[in-house]
Short mmCIF file of C-alpha atoms and ligand atoms in Angstrom, two decimals:
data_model
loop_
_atom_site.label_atom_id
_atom_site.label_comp_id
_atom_site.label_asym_id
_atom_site.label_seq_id
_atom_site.Cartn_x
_atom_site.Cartn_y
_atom_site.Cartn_z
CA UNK A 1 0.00 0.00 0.00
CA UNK A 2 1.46 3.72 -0.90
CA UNK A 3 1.82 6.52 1.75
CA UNK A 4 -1.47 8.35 2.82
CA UNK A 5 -2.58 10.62 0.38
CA UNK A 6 -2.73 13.76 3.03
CA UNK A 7 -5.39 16.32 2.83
CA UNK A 8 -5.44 19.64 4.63
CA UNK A 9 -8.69 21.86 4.77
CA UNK A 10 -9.15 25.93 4.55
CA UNK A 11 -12.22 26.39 5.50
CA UNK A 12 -15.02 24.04 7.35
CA UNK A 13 -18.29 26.04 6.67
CA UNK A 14 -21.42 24.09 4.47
CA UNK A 15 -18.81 22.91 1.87
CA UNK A 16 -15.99 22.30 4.32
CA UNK A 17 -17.92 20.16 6.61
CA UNK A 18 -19.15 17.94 3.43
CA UNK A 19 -15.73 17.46 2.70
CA UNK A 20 -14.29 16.24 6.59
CA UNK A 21 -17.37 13.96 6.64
CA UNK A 22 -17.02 12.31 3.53
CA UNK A 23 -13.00 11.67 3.85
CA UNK A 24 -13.98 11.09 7.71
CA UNK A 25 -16.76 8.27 7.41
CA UNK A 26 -16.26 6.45 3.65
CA UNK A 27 -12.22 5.67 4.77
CA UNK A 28 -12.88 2.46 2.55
CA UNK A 29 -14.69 3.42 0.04
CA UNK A 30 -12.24 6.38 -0.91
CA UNK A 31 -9.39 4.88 -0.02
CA UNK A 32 -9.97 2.38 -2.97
CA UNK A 33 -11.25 4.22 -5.29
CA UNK A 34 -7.86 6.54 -4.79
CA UNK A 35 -6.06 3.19 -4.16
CA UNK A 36 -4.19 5.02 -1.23
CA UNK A 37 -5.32 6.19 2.25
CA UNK A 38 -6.97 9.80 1.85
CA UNK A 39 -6.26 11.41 5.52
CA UNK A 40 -7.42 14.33 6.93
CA UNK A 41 -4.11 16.06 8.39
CA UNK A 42 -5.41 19.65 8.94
CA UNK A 43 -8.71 21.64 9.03
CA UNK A 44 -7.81 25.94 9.64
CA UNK A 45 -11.11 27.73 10.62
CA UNK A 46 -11.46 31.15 11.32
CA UNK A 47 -12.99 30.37 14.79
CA UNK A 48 -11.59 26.88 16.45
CA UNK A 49 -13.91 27.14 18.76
CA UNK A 50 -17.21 26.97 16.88
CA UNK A 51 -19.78 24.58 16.71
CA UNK A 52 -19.76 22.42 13.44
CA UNK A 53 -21.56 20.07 11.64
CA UNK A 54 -19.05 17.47 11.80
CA UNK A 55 -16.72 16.83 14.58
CA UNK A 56 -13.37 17.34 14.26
CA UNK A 57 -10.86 16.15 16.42
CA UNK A 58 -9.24 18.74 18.19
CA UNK A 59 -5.76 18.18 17.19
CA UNK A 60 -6.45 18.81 13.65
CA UNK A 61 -7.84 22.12 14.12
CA UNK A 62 -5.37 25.52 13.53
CA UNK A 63 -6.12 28.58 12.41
CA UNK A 64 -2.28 29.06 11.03
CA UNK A 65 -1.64 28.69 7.54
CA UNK A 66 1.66 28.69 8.29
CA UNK A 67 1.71 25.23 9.54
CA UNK A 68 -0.15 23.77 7.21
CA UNK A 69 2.59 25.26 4.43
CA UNK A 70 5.32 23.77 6.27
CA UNK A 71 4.06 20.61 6.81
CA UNK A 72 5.85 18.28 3.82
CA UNK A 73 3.70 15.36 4.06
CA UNK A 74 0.74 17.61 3.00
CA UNK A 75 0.15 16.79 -0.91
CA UNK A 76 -3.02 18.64 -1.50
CA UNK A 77 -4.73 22.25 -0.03
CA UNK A 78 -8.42 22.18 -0.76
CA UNK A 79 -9.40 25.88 -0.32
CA UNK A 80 -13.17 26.22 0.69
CA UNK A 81 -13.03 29.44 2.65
CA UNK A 82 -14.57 31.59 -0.51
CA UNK A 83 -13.70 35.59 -1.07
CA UNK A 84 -11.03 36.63 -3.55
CA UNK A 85 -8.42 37.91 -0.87
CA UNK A 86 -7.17 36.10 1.76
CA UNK A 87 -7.86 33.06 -0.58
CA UNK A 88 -6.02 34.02 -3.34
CA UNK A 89 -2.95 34.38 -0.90
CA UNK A 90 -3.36 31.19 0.55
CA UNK A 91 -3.91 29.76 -3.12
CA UNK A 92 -0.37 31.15 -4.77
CA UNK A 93 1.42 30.73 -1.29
CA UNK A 94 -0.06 26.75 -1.05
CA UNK A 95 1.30 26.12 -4.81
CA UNK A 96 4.51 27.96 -3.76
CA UNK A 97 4.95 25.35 -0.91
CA UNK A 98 4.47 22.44 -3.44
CA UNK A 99 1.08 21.64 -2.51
CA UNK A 100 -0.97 20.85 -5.01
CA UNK A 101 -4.56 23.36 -4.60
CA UNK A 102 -8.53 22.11 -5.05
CA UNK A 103 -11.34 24.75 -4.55
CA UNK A 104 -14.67 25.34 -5.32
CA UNK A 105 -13.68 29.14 -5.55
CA UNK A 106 -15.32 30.12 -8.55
CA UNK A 107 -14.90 34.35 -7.86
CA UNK A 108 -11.56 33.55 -6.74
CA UNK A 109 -11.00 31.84 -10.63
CA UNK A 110 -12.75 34.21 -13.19
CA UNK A 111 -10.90 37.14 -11.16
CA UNK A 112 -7.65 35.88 -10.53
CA UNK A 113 -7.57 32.41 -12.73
CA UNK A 114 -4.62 33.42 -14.84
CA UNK A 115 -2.28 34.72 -11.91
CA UNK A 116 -3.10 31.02 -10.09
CA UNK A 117 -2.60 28.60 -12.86
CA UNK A 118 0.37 30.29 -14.00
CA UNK A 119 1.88 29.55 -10.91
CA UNK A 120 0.34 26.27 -10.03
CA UNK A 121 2.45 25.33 -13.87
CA UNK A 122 5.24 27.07 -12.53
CA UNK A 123 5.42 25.19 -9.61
CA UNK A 124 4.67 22.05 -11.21
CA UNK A 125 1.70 21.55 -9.30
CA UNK A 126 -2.24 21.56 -10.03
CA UNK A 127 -5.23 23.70 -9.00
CA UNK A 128 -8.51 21.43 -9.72
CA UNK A 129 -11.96 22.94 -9.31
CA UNK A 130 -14.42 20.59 -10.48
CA UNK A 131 -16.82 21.97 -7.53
CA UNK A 132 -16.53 25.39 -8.81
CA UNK A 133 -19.29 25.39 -11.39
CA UNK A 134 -22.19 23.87 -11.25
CA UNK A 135 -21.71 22.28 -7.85
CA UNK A 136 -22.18 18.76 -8.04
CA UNK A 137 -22.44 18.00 -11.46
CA UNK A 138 -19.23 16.89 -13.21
CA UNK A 139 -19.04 19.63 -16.14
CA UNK A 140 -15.14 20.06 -15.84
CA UNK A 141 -14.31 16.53 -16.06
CA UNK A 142 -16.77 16.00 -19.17
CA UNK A 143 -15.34 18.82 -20.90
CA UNK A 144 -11.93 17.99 -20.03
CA UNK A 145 -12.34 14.15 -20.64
CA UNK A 146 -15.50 12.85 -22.00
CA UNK A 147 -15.50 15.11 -24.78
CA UNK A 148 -11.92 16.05 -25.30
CA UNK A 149 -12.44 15.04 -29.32
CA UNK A 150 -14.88 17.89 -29.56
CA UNK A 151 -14.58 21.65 -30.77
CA UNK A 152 -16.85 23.30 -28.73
CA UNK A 153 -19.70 25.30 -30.33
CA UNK A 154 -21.39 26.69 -27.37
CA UNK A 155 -22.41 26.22 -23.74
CA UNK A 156 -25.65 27.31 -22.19
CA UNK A 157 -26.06 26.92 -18.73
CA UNK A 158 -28.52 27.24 -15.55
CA UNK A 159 -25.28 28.27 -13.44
CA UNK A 160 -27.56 29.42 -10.57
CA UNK A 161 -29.35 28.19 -8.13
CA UNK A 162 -31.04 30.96 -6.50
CA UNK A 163 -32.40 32.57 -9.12
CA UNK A 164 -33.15 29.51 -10.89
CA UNK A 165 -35.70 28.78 -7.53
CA UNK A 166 -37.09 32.50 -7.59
CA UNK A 167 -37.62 32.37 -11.32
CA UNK A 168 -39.43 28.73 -10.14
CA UNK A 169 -41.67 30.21 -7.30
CA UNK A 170 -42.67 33.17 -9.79
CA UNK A 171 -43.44 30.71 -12.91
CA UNK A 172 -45.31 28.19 -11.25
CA UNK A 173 -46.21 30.19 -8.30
CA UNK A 174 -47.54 33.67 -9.56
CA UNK A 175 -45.06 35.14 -6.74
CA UNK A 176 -43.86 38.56 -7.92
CA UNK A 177 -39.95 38.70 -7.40
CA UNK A 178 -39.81 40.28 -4.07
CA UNK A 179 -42.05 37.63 -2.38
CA UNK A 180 -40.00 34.52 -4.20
CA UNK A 181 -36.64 36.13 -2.82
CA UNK A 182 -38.13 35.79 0.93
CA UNK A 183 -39.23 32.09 0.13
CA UNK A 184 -35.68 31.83 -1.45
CA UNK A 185 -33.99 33.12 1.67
CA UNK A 186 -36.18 31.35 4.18
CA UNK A 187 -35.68 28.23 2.93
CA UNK A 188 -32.18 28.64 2.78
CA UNK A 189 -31.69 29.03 -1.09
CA UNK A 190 -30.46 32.57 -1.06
CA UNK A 191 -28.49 34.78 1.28
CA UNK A 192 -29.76 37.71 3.03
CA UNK A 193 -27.48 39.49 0.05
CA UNK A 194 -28.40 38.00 -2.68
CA UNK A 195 -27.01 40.27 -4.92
CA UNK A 196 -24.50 38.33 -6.46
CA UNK A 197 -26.73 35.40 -7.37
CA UNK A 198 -29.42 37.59 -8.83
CA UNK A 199 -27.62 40.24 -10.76
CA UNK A 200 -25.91 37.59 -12.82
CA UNK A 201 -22.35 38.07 -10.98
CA UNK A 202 -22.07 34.56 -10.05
CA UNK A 203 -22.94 32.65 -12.91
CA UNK A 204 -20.61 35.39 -14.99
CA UNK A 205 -17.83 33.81 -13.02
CA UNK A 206 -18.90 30.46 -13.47
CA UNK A 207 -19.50 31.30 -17.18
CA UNK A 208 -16.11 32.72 -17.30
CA UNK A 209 -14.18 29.46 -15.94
CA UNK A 210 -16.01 27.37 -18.65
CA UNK A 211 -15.19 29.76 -21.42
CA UNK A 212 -11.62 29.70 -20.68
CA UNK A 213 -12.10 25.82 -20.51
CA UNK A 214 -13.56 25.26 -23.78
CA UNK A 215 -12.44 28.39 -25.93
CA UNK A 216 -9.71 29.34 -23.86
CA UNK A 217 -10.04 32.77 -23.34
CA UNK A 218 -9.70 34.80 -20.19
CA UNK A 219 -12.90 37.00 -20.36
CA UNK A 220 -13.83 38.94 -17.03
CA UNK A 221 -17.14 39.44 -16.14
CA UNK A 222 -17.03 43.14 -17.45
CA UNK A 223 -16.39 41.68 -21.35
CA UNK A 224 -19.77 39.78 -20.79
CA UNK A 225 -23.30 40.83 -21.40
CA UNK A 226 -24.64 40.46 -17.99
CA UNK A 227 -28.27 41.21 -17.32
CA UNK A 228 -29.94 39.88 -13.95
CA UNK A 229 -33.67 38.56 -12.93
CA UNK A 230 -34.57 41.33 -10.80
CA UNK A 231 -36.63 43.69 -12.90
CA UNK A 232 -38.79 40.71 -13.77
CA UNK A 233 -42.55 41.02 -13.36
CA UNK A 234 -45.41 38.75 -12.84
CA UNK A 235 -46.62 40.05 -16.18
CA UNK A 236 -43.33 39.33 -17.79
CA UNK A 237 -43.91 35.87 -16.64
CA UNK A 238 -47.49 35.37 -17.25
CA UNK A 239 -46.77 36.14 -20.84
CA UNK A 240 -44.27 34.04 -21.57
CA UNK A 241 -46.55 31.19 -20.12
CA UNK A 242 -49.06 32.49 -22.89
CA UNK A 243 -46.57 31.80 -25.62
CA UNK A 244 -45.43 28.59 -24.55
CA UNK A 245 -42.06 29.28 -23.01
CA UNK A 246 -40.53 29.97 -19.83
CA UNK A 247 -37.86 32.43 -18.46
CA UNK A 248 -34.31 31.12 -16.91
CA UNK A 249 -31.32 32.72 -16.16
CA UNK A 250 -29.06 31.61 -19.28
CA UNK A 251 -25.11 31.61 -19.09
CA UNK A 252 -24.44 30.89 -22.66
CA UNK A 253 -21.31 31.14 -24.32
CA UNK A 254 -21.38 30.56 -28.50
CA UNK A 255 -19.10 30.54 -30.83
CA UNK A 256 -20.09 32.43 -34.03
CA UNK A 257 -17.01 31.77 -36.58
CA UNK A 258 -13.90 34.07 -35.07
CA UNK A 259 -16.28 35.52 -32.22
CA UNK A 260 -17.01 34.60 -28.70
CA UNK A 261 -20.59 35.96 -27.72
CA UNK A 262 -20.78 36.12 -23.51
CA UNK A 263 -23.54 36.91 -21.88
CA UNK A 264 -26.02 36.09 -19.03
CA UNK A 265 -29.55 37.03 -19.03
CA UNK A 266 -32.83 36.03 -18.40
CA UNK A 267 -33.72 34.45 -21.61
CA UNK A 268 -37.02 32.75 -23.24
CA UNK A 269 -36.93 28.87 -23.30
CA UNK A 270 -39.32 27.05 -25.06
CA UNK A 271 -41.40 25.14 -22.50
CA UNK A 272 -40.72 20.55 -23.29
CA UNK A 273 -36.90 21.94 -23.79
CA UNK A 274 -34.69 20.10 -21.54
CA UNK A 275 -33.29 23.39 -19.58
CA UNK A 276 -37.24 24.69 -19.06
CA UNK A 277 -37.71 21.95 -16.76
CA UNK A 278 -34.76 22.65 -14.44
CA UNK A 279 -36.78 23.71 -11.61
CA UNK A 280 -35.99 25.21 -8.25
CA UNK A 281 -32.81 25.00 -7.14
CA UNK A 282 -30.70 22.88 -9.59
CA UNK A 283 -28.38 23.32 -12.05
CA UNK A 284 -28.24 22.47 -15.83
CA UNK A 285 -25.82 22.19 -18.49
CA UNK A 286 -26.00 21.97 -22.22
CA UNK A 287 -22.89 21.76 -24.62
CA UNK A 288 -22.97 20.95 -28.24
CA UNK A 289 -19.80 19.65 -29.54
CA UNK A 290 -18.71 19.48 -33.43
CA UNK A 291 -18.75 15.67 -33.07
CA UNK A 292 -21.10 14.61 -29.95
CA UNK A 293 -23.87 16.88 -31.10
CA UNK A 294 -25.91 18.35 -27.83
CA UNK A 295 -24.80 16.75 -24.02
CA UNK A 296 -26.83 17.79 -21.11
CA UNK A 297 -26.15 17.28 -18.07
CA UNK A 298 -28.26 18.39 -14.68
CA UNK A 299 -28.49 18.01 -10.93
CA UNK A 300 -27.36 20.15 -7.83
CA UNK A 301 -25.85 22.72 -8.66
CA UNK A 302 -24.80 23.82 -4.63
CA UNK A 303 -25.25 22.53 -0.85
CA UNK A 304 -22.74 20.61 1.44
CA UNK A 305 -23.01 17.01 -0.05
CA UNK A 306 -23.55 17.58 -3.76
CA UNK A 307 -20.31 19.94 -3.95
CA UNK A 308 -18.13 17.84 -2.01
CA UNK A 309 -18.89 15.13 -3.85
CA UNK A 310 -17.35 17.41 -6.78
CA UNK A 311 -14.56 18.15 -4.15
CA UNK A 312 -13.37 14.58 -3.23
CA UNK A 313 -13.52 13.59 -6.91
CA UNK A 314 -10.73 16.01 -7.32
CA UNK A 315 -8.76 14.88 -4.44
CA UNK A 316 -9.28 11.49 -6.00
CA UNK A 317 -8.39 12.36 -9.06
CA UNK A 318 -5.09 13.64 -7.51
CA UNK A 319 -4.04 11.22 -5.24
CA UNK A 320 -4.78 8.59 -8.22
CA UNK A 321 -2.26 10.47 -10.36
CA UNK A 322 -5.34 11.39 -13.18
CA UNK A 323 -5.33 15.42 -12.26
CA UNK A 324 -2.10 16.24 -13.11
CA UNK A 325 -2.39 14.77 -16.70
CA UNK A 326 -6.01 16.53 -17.18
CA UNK A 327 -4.48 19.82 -16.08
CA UNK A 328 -1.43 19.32 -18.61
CA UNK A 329 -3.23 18.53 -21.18
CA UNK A 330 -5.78 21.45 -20.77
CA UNK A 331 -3.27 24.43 -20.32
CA UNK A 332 -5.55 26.83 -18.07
CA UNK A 333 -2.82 29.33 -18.24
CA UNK A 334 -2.46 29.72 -21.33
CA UNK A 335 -5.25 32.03 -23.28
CA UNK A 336 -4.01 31.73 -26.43
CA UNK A 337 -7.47 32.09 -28.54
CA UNK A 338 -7.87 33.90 -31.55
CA UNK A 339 -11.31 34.38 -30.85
CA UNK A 340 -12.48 37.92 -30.39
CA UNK A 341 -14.95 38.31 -27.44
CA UNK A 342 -18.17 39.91 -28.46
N1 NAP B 401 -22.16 26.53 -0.26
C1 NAP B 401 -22.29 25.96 -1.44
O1 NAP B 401 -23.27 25.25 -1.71
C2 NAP B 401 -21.20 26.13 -2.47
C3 NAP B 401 -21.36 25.52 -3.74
C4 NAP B 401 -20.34 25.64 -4.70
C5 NAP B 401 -19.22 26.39 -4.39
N2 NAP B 401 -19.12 27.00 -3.17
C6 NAP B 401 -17.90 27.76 -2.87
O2 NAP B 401 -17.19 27.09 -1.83
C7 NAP B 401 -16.51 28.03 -1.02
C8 NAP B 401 -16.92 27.84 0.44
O3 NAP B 401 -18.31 28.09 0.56
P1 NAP B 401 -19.12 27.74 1.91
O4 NAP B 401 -20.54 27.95 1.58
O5 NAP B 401 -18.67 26.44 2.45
O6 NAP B 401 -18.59 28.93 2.86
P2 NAP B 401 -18.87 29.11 4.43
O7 NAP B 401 -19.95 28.21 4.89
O8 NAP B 401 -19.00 30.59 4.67
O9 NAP B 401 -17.49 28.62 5.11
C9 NAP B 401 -16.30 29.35 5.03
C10 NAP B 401 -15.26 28.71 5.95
O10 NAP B 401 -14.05 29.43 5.81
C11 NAP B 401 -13.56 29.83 7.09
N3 NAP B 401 -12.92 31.14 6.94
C12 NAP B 401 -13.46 32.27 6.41
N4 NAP B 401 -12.54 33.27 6.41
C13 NAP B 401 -11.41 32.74 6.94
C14 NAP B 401 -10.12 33.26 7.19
N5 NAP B 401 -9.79 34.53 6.92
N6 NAP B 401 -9.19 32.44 7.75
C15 NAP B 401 -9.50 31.16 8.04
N7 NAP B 401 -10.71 30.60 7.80
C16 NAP B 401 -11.65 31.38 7.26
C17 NAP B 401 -14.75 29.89 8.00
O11 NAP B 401 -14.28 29.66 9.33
P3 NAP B 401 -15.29 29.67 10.61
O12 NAP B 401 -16.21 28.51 10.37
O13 NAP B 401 -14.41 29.48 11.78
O14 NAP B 401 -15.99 30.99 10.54
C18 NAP B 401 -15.62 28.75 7.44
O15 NAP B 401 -15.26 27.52 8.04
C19 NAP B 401 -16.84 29.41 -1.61
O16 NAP B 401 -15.83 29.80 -2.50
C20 NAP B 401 -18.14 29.16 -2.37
O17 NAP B 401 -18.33 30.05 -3.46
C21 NAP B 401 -20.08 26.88 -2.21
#
């Protein structure tokens, strides 16, 4: 049997806690699917004292980076604090220290993506980030892999959750906007800020990490067309119902021969269409390739199981040896495109 495959956490919140458990209570199951021990050697929290949702042992606990950087034996940081600051430090500083980097970050990529896998192929090391679109759906892995013979044409996306379930309530519902947010945020489907999810920010990034996946470009949210749901009306809604389609929250990105078009919106789907019936909180894919035709691919696009399932698959991937070929092979720091952005 190899060495453990050691693991240290940033960050034990809804996605960190998904994470410990998993690697805590499936030791078997993991370890053979990674066909090495996966062991939990650090967790750094903000507040060590805190109640979680999954007990820690003490002695794993720190809030020092520090330590975690000097330890050798660690092979991977998996970086689930969130925020583009003190993350993106602990991001270049944990590749630095020849630690390889997972996160589900997916501000902390559109903003600062080329900076971090520059360095992660400087330091001959990976950053994987399966979790950081799309939650737990595997839409990095089937671009990467499954369809790796493909040019891709275009990529249209329900990349939010929350205002995929307020666009529900209203549609099926008759809510106006206002009254689905509170549902949202009572049921624990958006924050008390929702801002981000509703103006379009976060599916921008998300949008932005698949474009420089598929057409490899590096195209900030400020190159994008980005249009949110909140000046929807009931009316809006009701009429759309009258001519057979529904509205969504589209991330699409399309090639149109030497142009990139970006943009999210809320956008008219036919009703019977595959992405019309994502409802409530879930997430949706579609990609056509030159060869496969249309994929789609849907499921949970956020919460503490469904992304760390997307999380452990990386550290998988990793301690299996897989990772570091993907990431060769797909060159995230290089955008080398000829396409113009649009
Ligand atoms: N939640 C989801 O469903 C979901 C889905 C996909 C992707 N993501 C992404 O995953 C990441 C984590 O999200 P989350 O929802 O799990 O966040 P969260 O619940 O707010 O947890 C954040 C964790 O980071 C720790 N932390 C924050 N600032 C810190 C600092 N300066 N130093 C040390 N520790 C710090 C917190 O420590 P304390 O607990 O001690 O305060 C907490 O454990 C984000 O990038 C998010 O966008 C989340």
């Amino acid at each position: 049997m190899q060495e453990p495959f050691s693991v240290a956490l940033l960050g034990c919140g809804t996605v960190g806690a998904g994470v410990a458990q998993l690697l805590m209570q499936q030791v078997d199951r993991l370890g053979n699917r990674a066909g090495r021990a996966l062991q939990l050697k650090h967790v750094l929290v903000r507040d060590p004292n805190k109640v979680r949702d999954v007990s820690i042992p003490h002695n794993i606990v720190t809030t020092d980076l520090n330590l975690i950087l000097r330890d050798s034996s660690v092979d991977v940081v998996v970086e689930l604090v969130g925020g583009t600051t003190w993350a993106r430090d602990a991001v270049i500083q944990s590749l630095k220290a020849g630690k390889h980097v997972v996160t589900a970050n997916k501000a902390l990529l559109a903003q600062h993506g080329t900076e971090i896998f520059r360095q992660a192929h400087e330091s001959n090391r990976i950053v994987a980030f399966e979790a950081s679109v799309a939650g737990g759906i595997p839409i990095i892995s089937a671009l990467t892999q499954g369809l790796a013979a493909n040019e891709i044409q275009s990529i249209q996306g329900i990349l939010n959750g929350t205002s995929n379930y307020i666009l529900t309530a209203m549609t099926e519902h008759g809510h106006d906007y206002q009254t689905a947010l509170k549902e949202a945020q009572q049921l624990g489907f958006a924050e008390s800020d929702p801002t981000l999810d509703v103006d379009g920010s976060d599916a921008a990034h998300k949008l932005a990490i698949l474009a420089r996946l598929a057409f490899r470009v590096d195209a900030a949210s400020d190159q994008m067309f980005l249009s949110g749901i909140q000046e929807l009306t009931p009316l809006d809604i009701r009429l759309a119902a009258e001519l057979g389609y529904v509205f969504k929250l589209i991330a699409e990105a399309r090639r149109i021969n030497q142009r990139l078009s970006l943009q999210v919106s809320p956008t008219l789907v036919r009703r019977g269409t595959p992405l019309a019936d994502i409802g409530g909180a879930n997430n949706a894919v579609q990609i056509r390739g030159d060869a496969v035709g249309d994929v789609f691919l849907s499921g949970a696009g956020a919460g503490m199981m469904p992304t760390a399932s997307a999380v452990v698959s990386d550290i998988i991937d990793l301690a299996v040896g897989r990772a570091q070929h993907t990431f060769d092979s797909m060159r995230m720091w290089d955008t080398d495109s000829t396409l113009s952005i649009a």
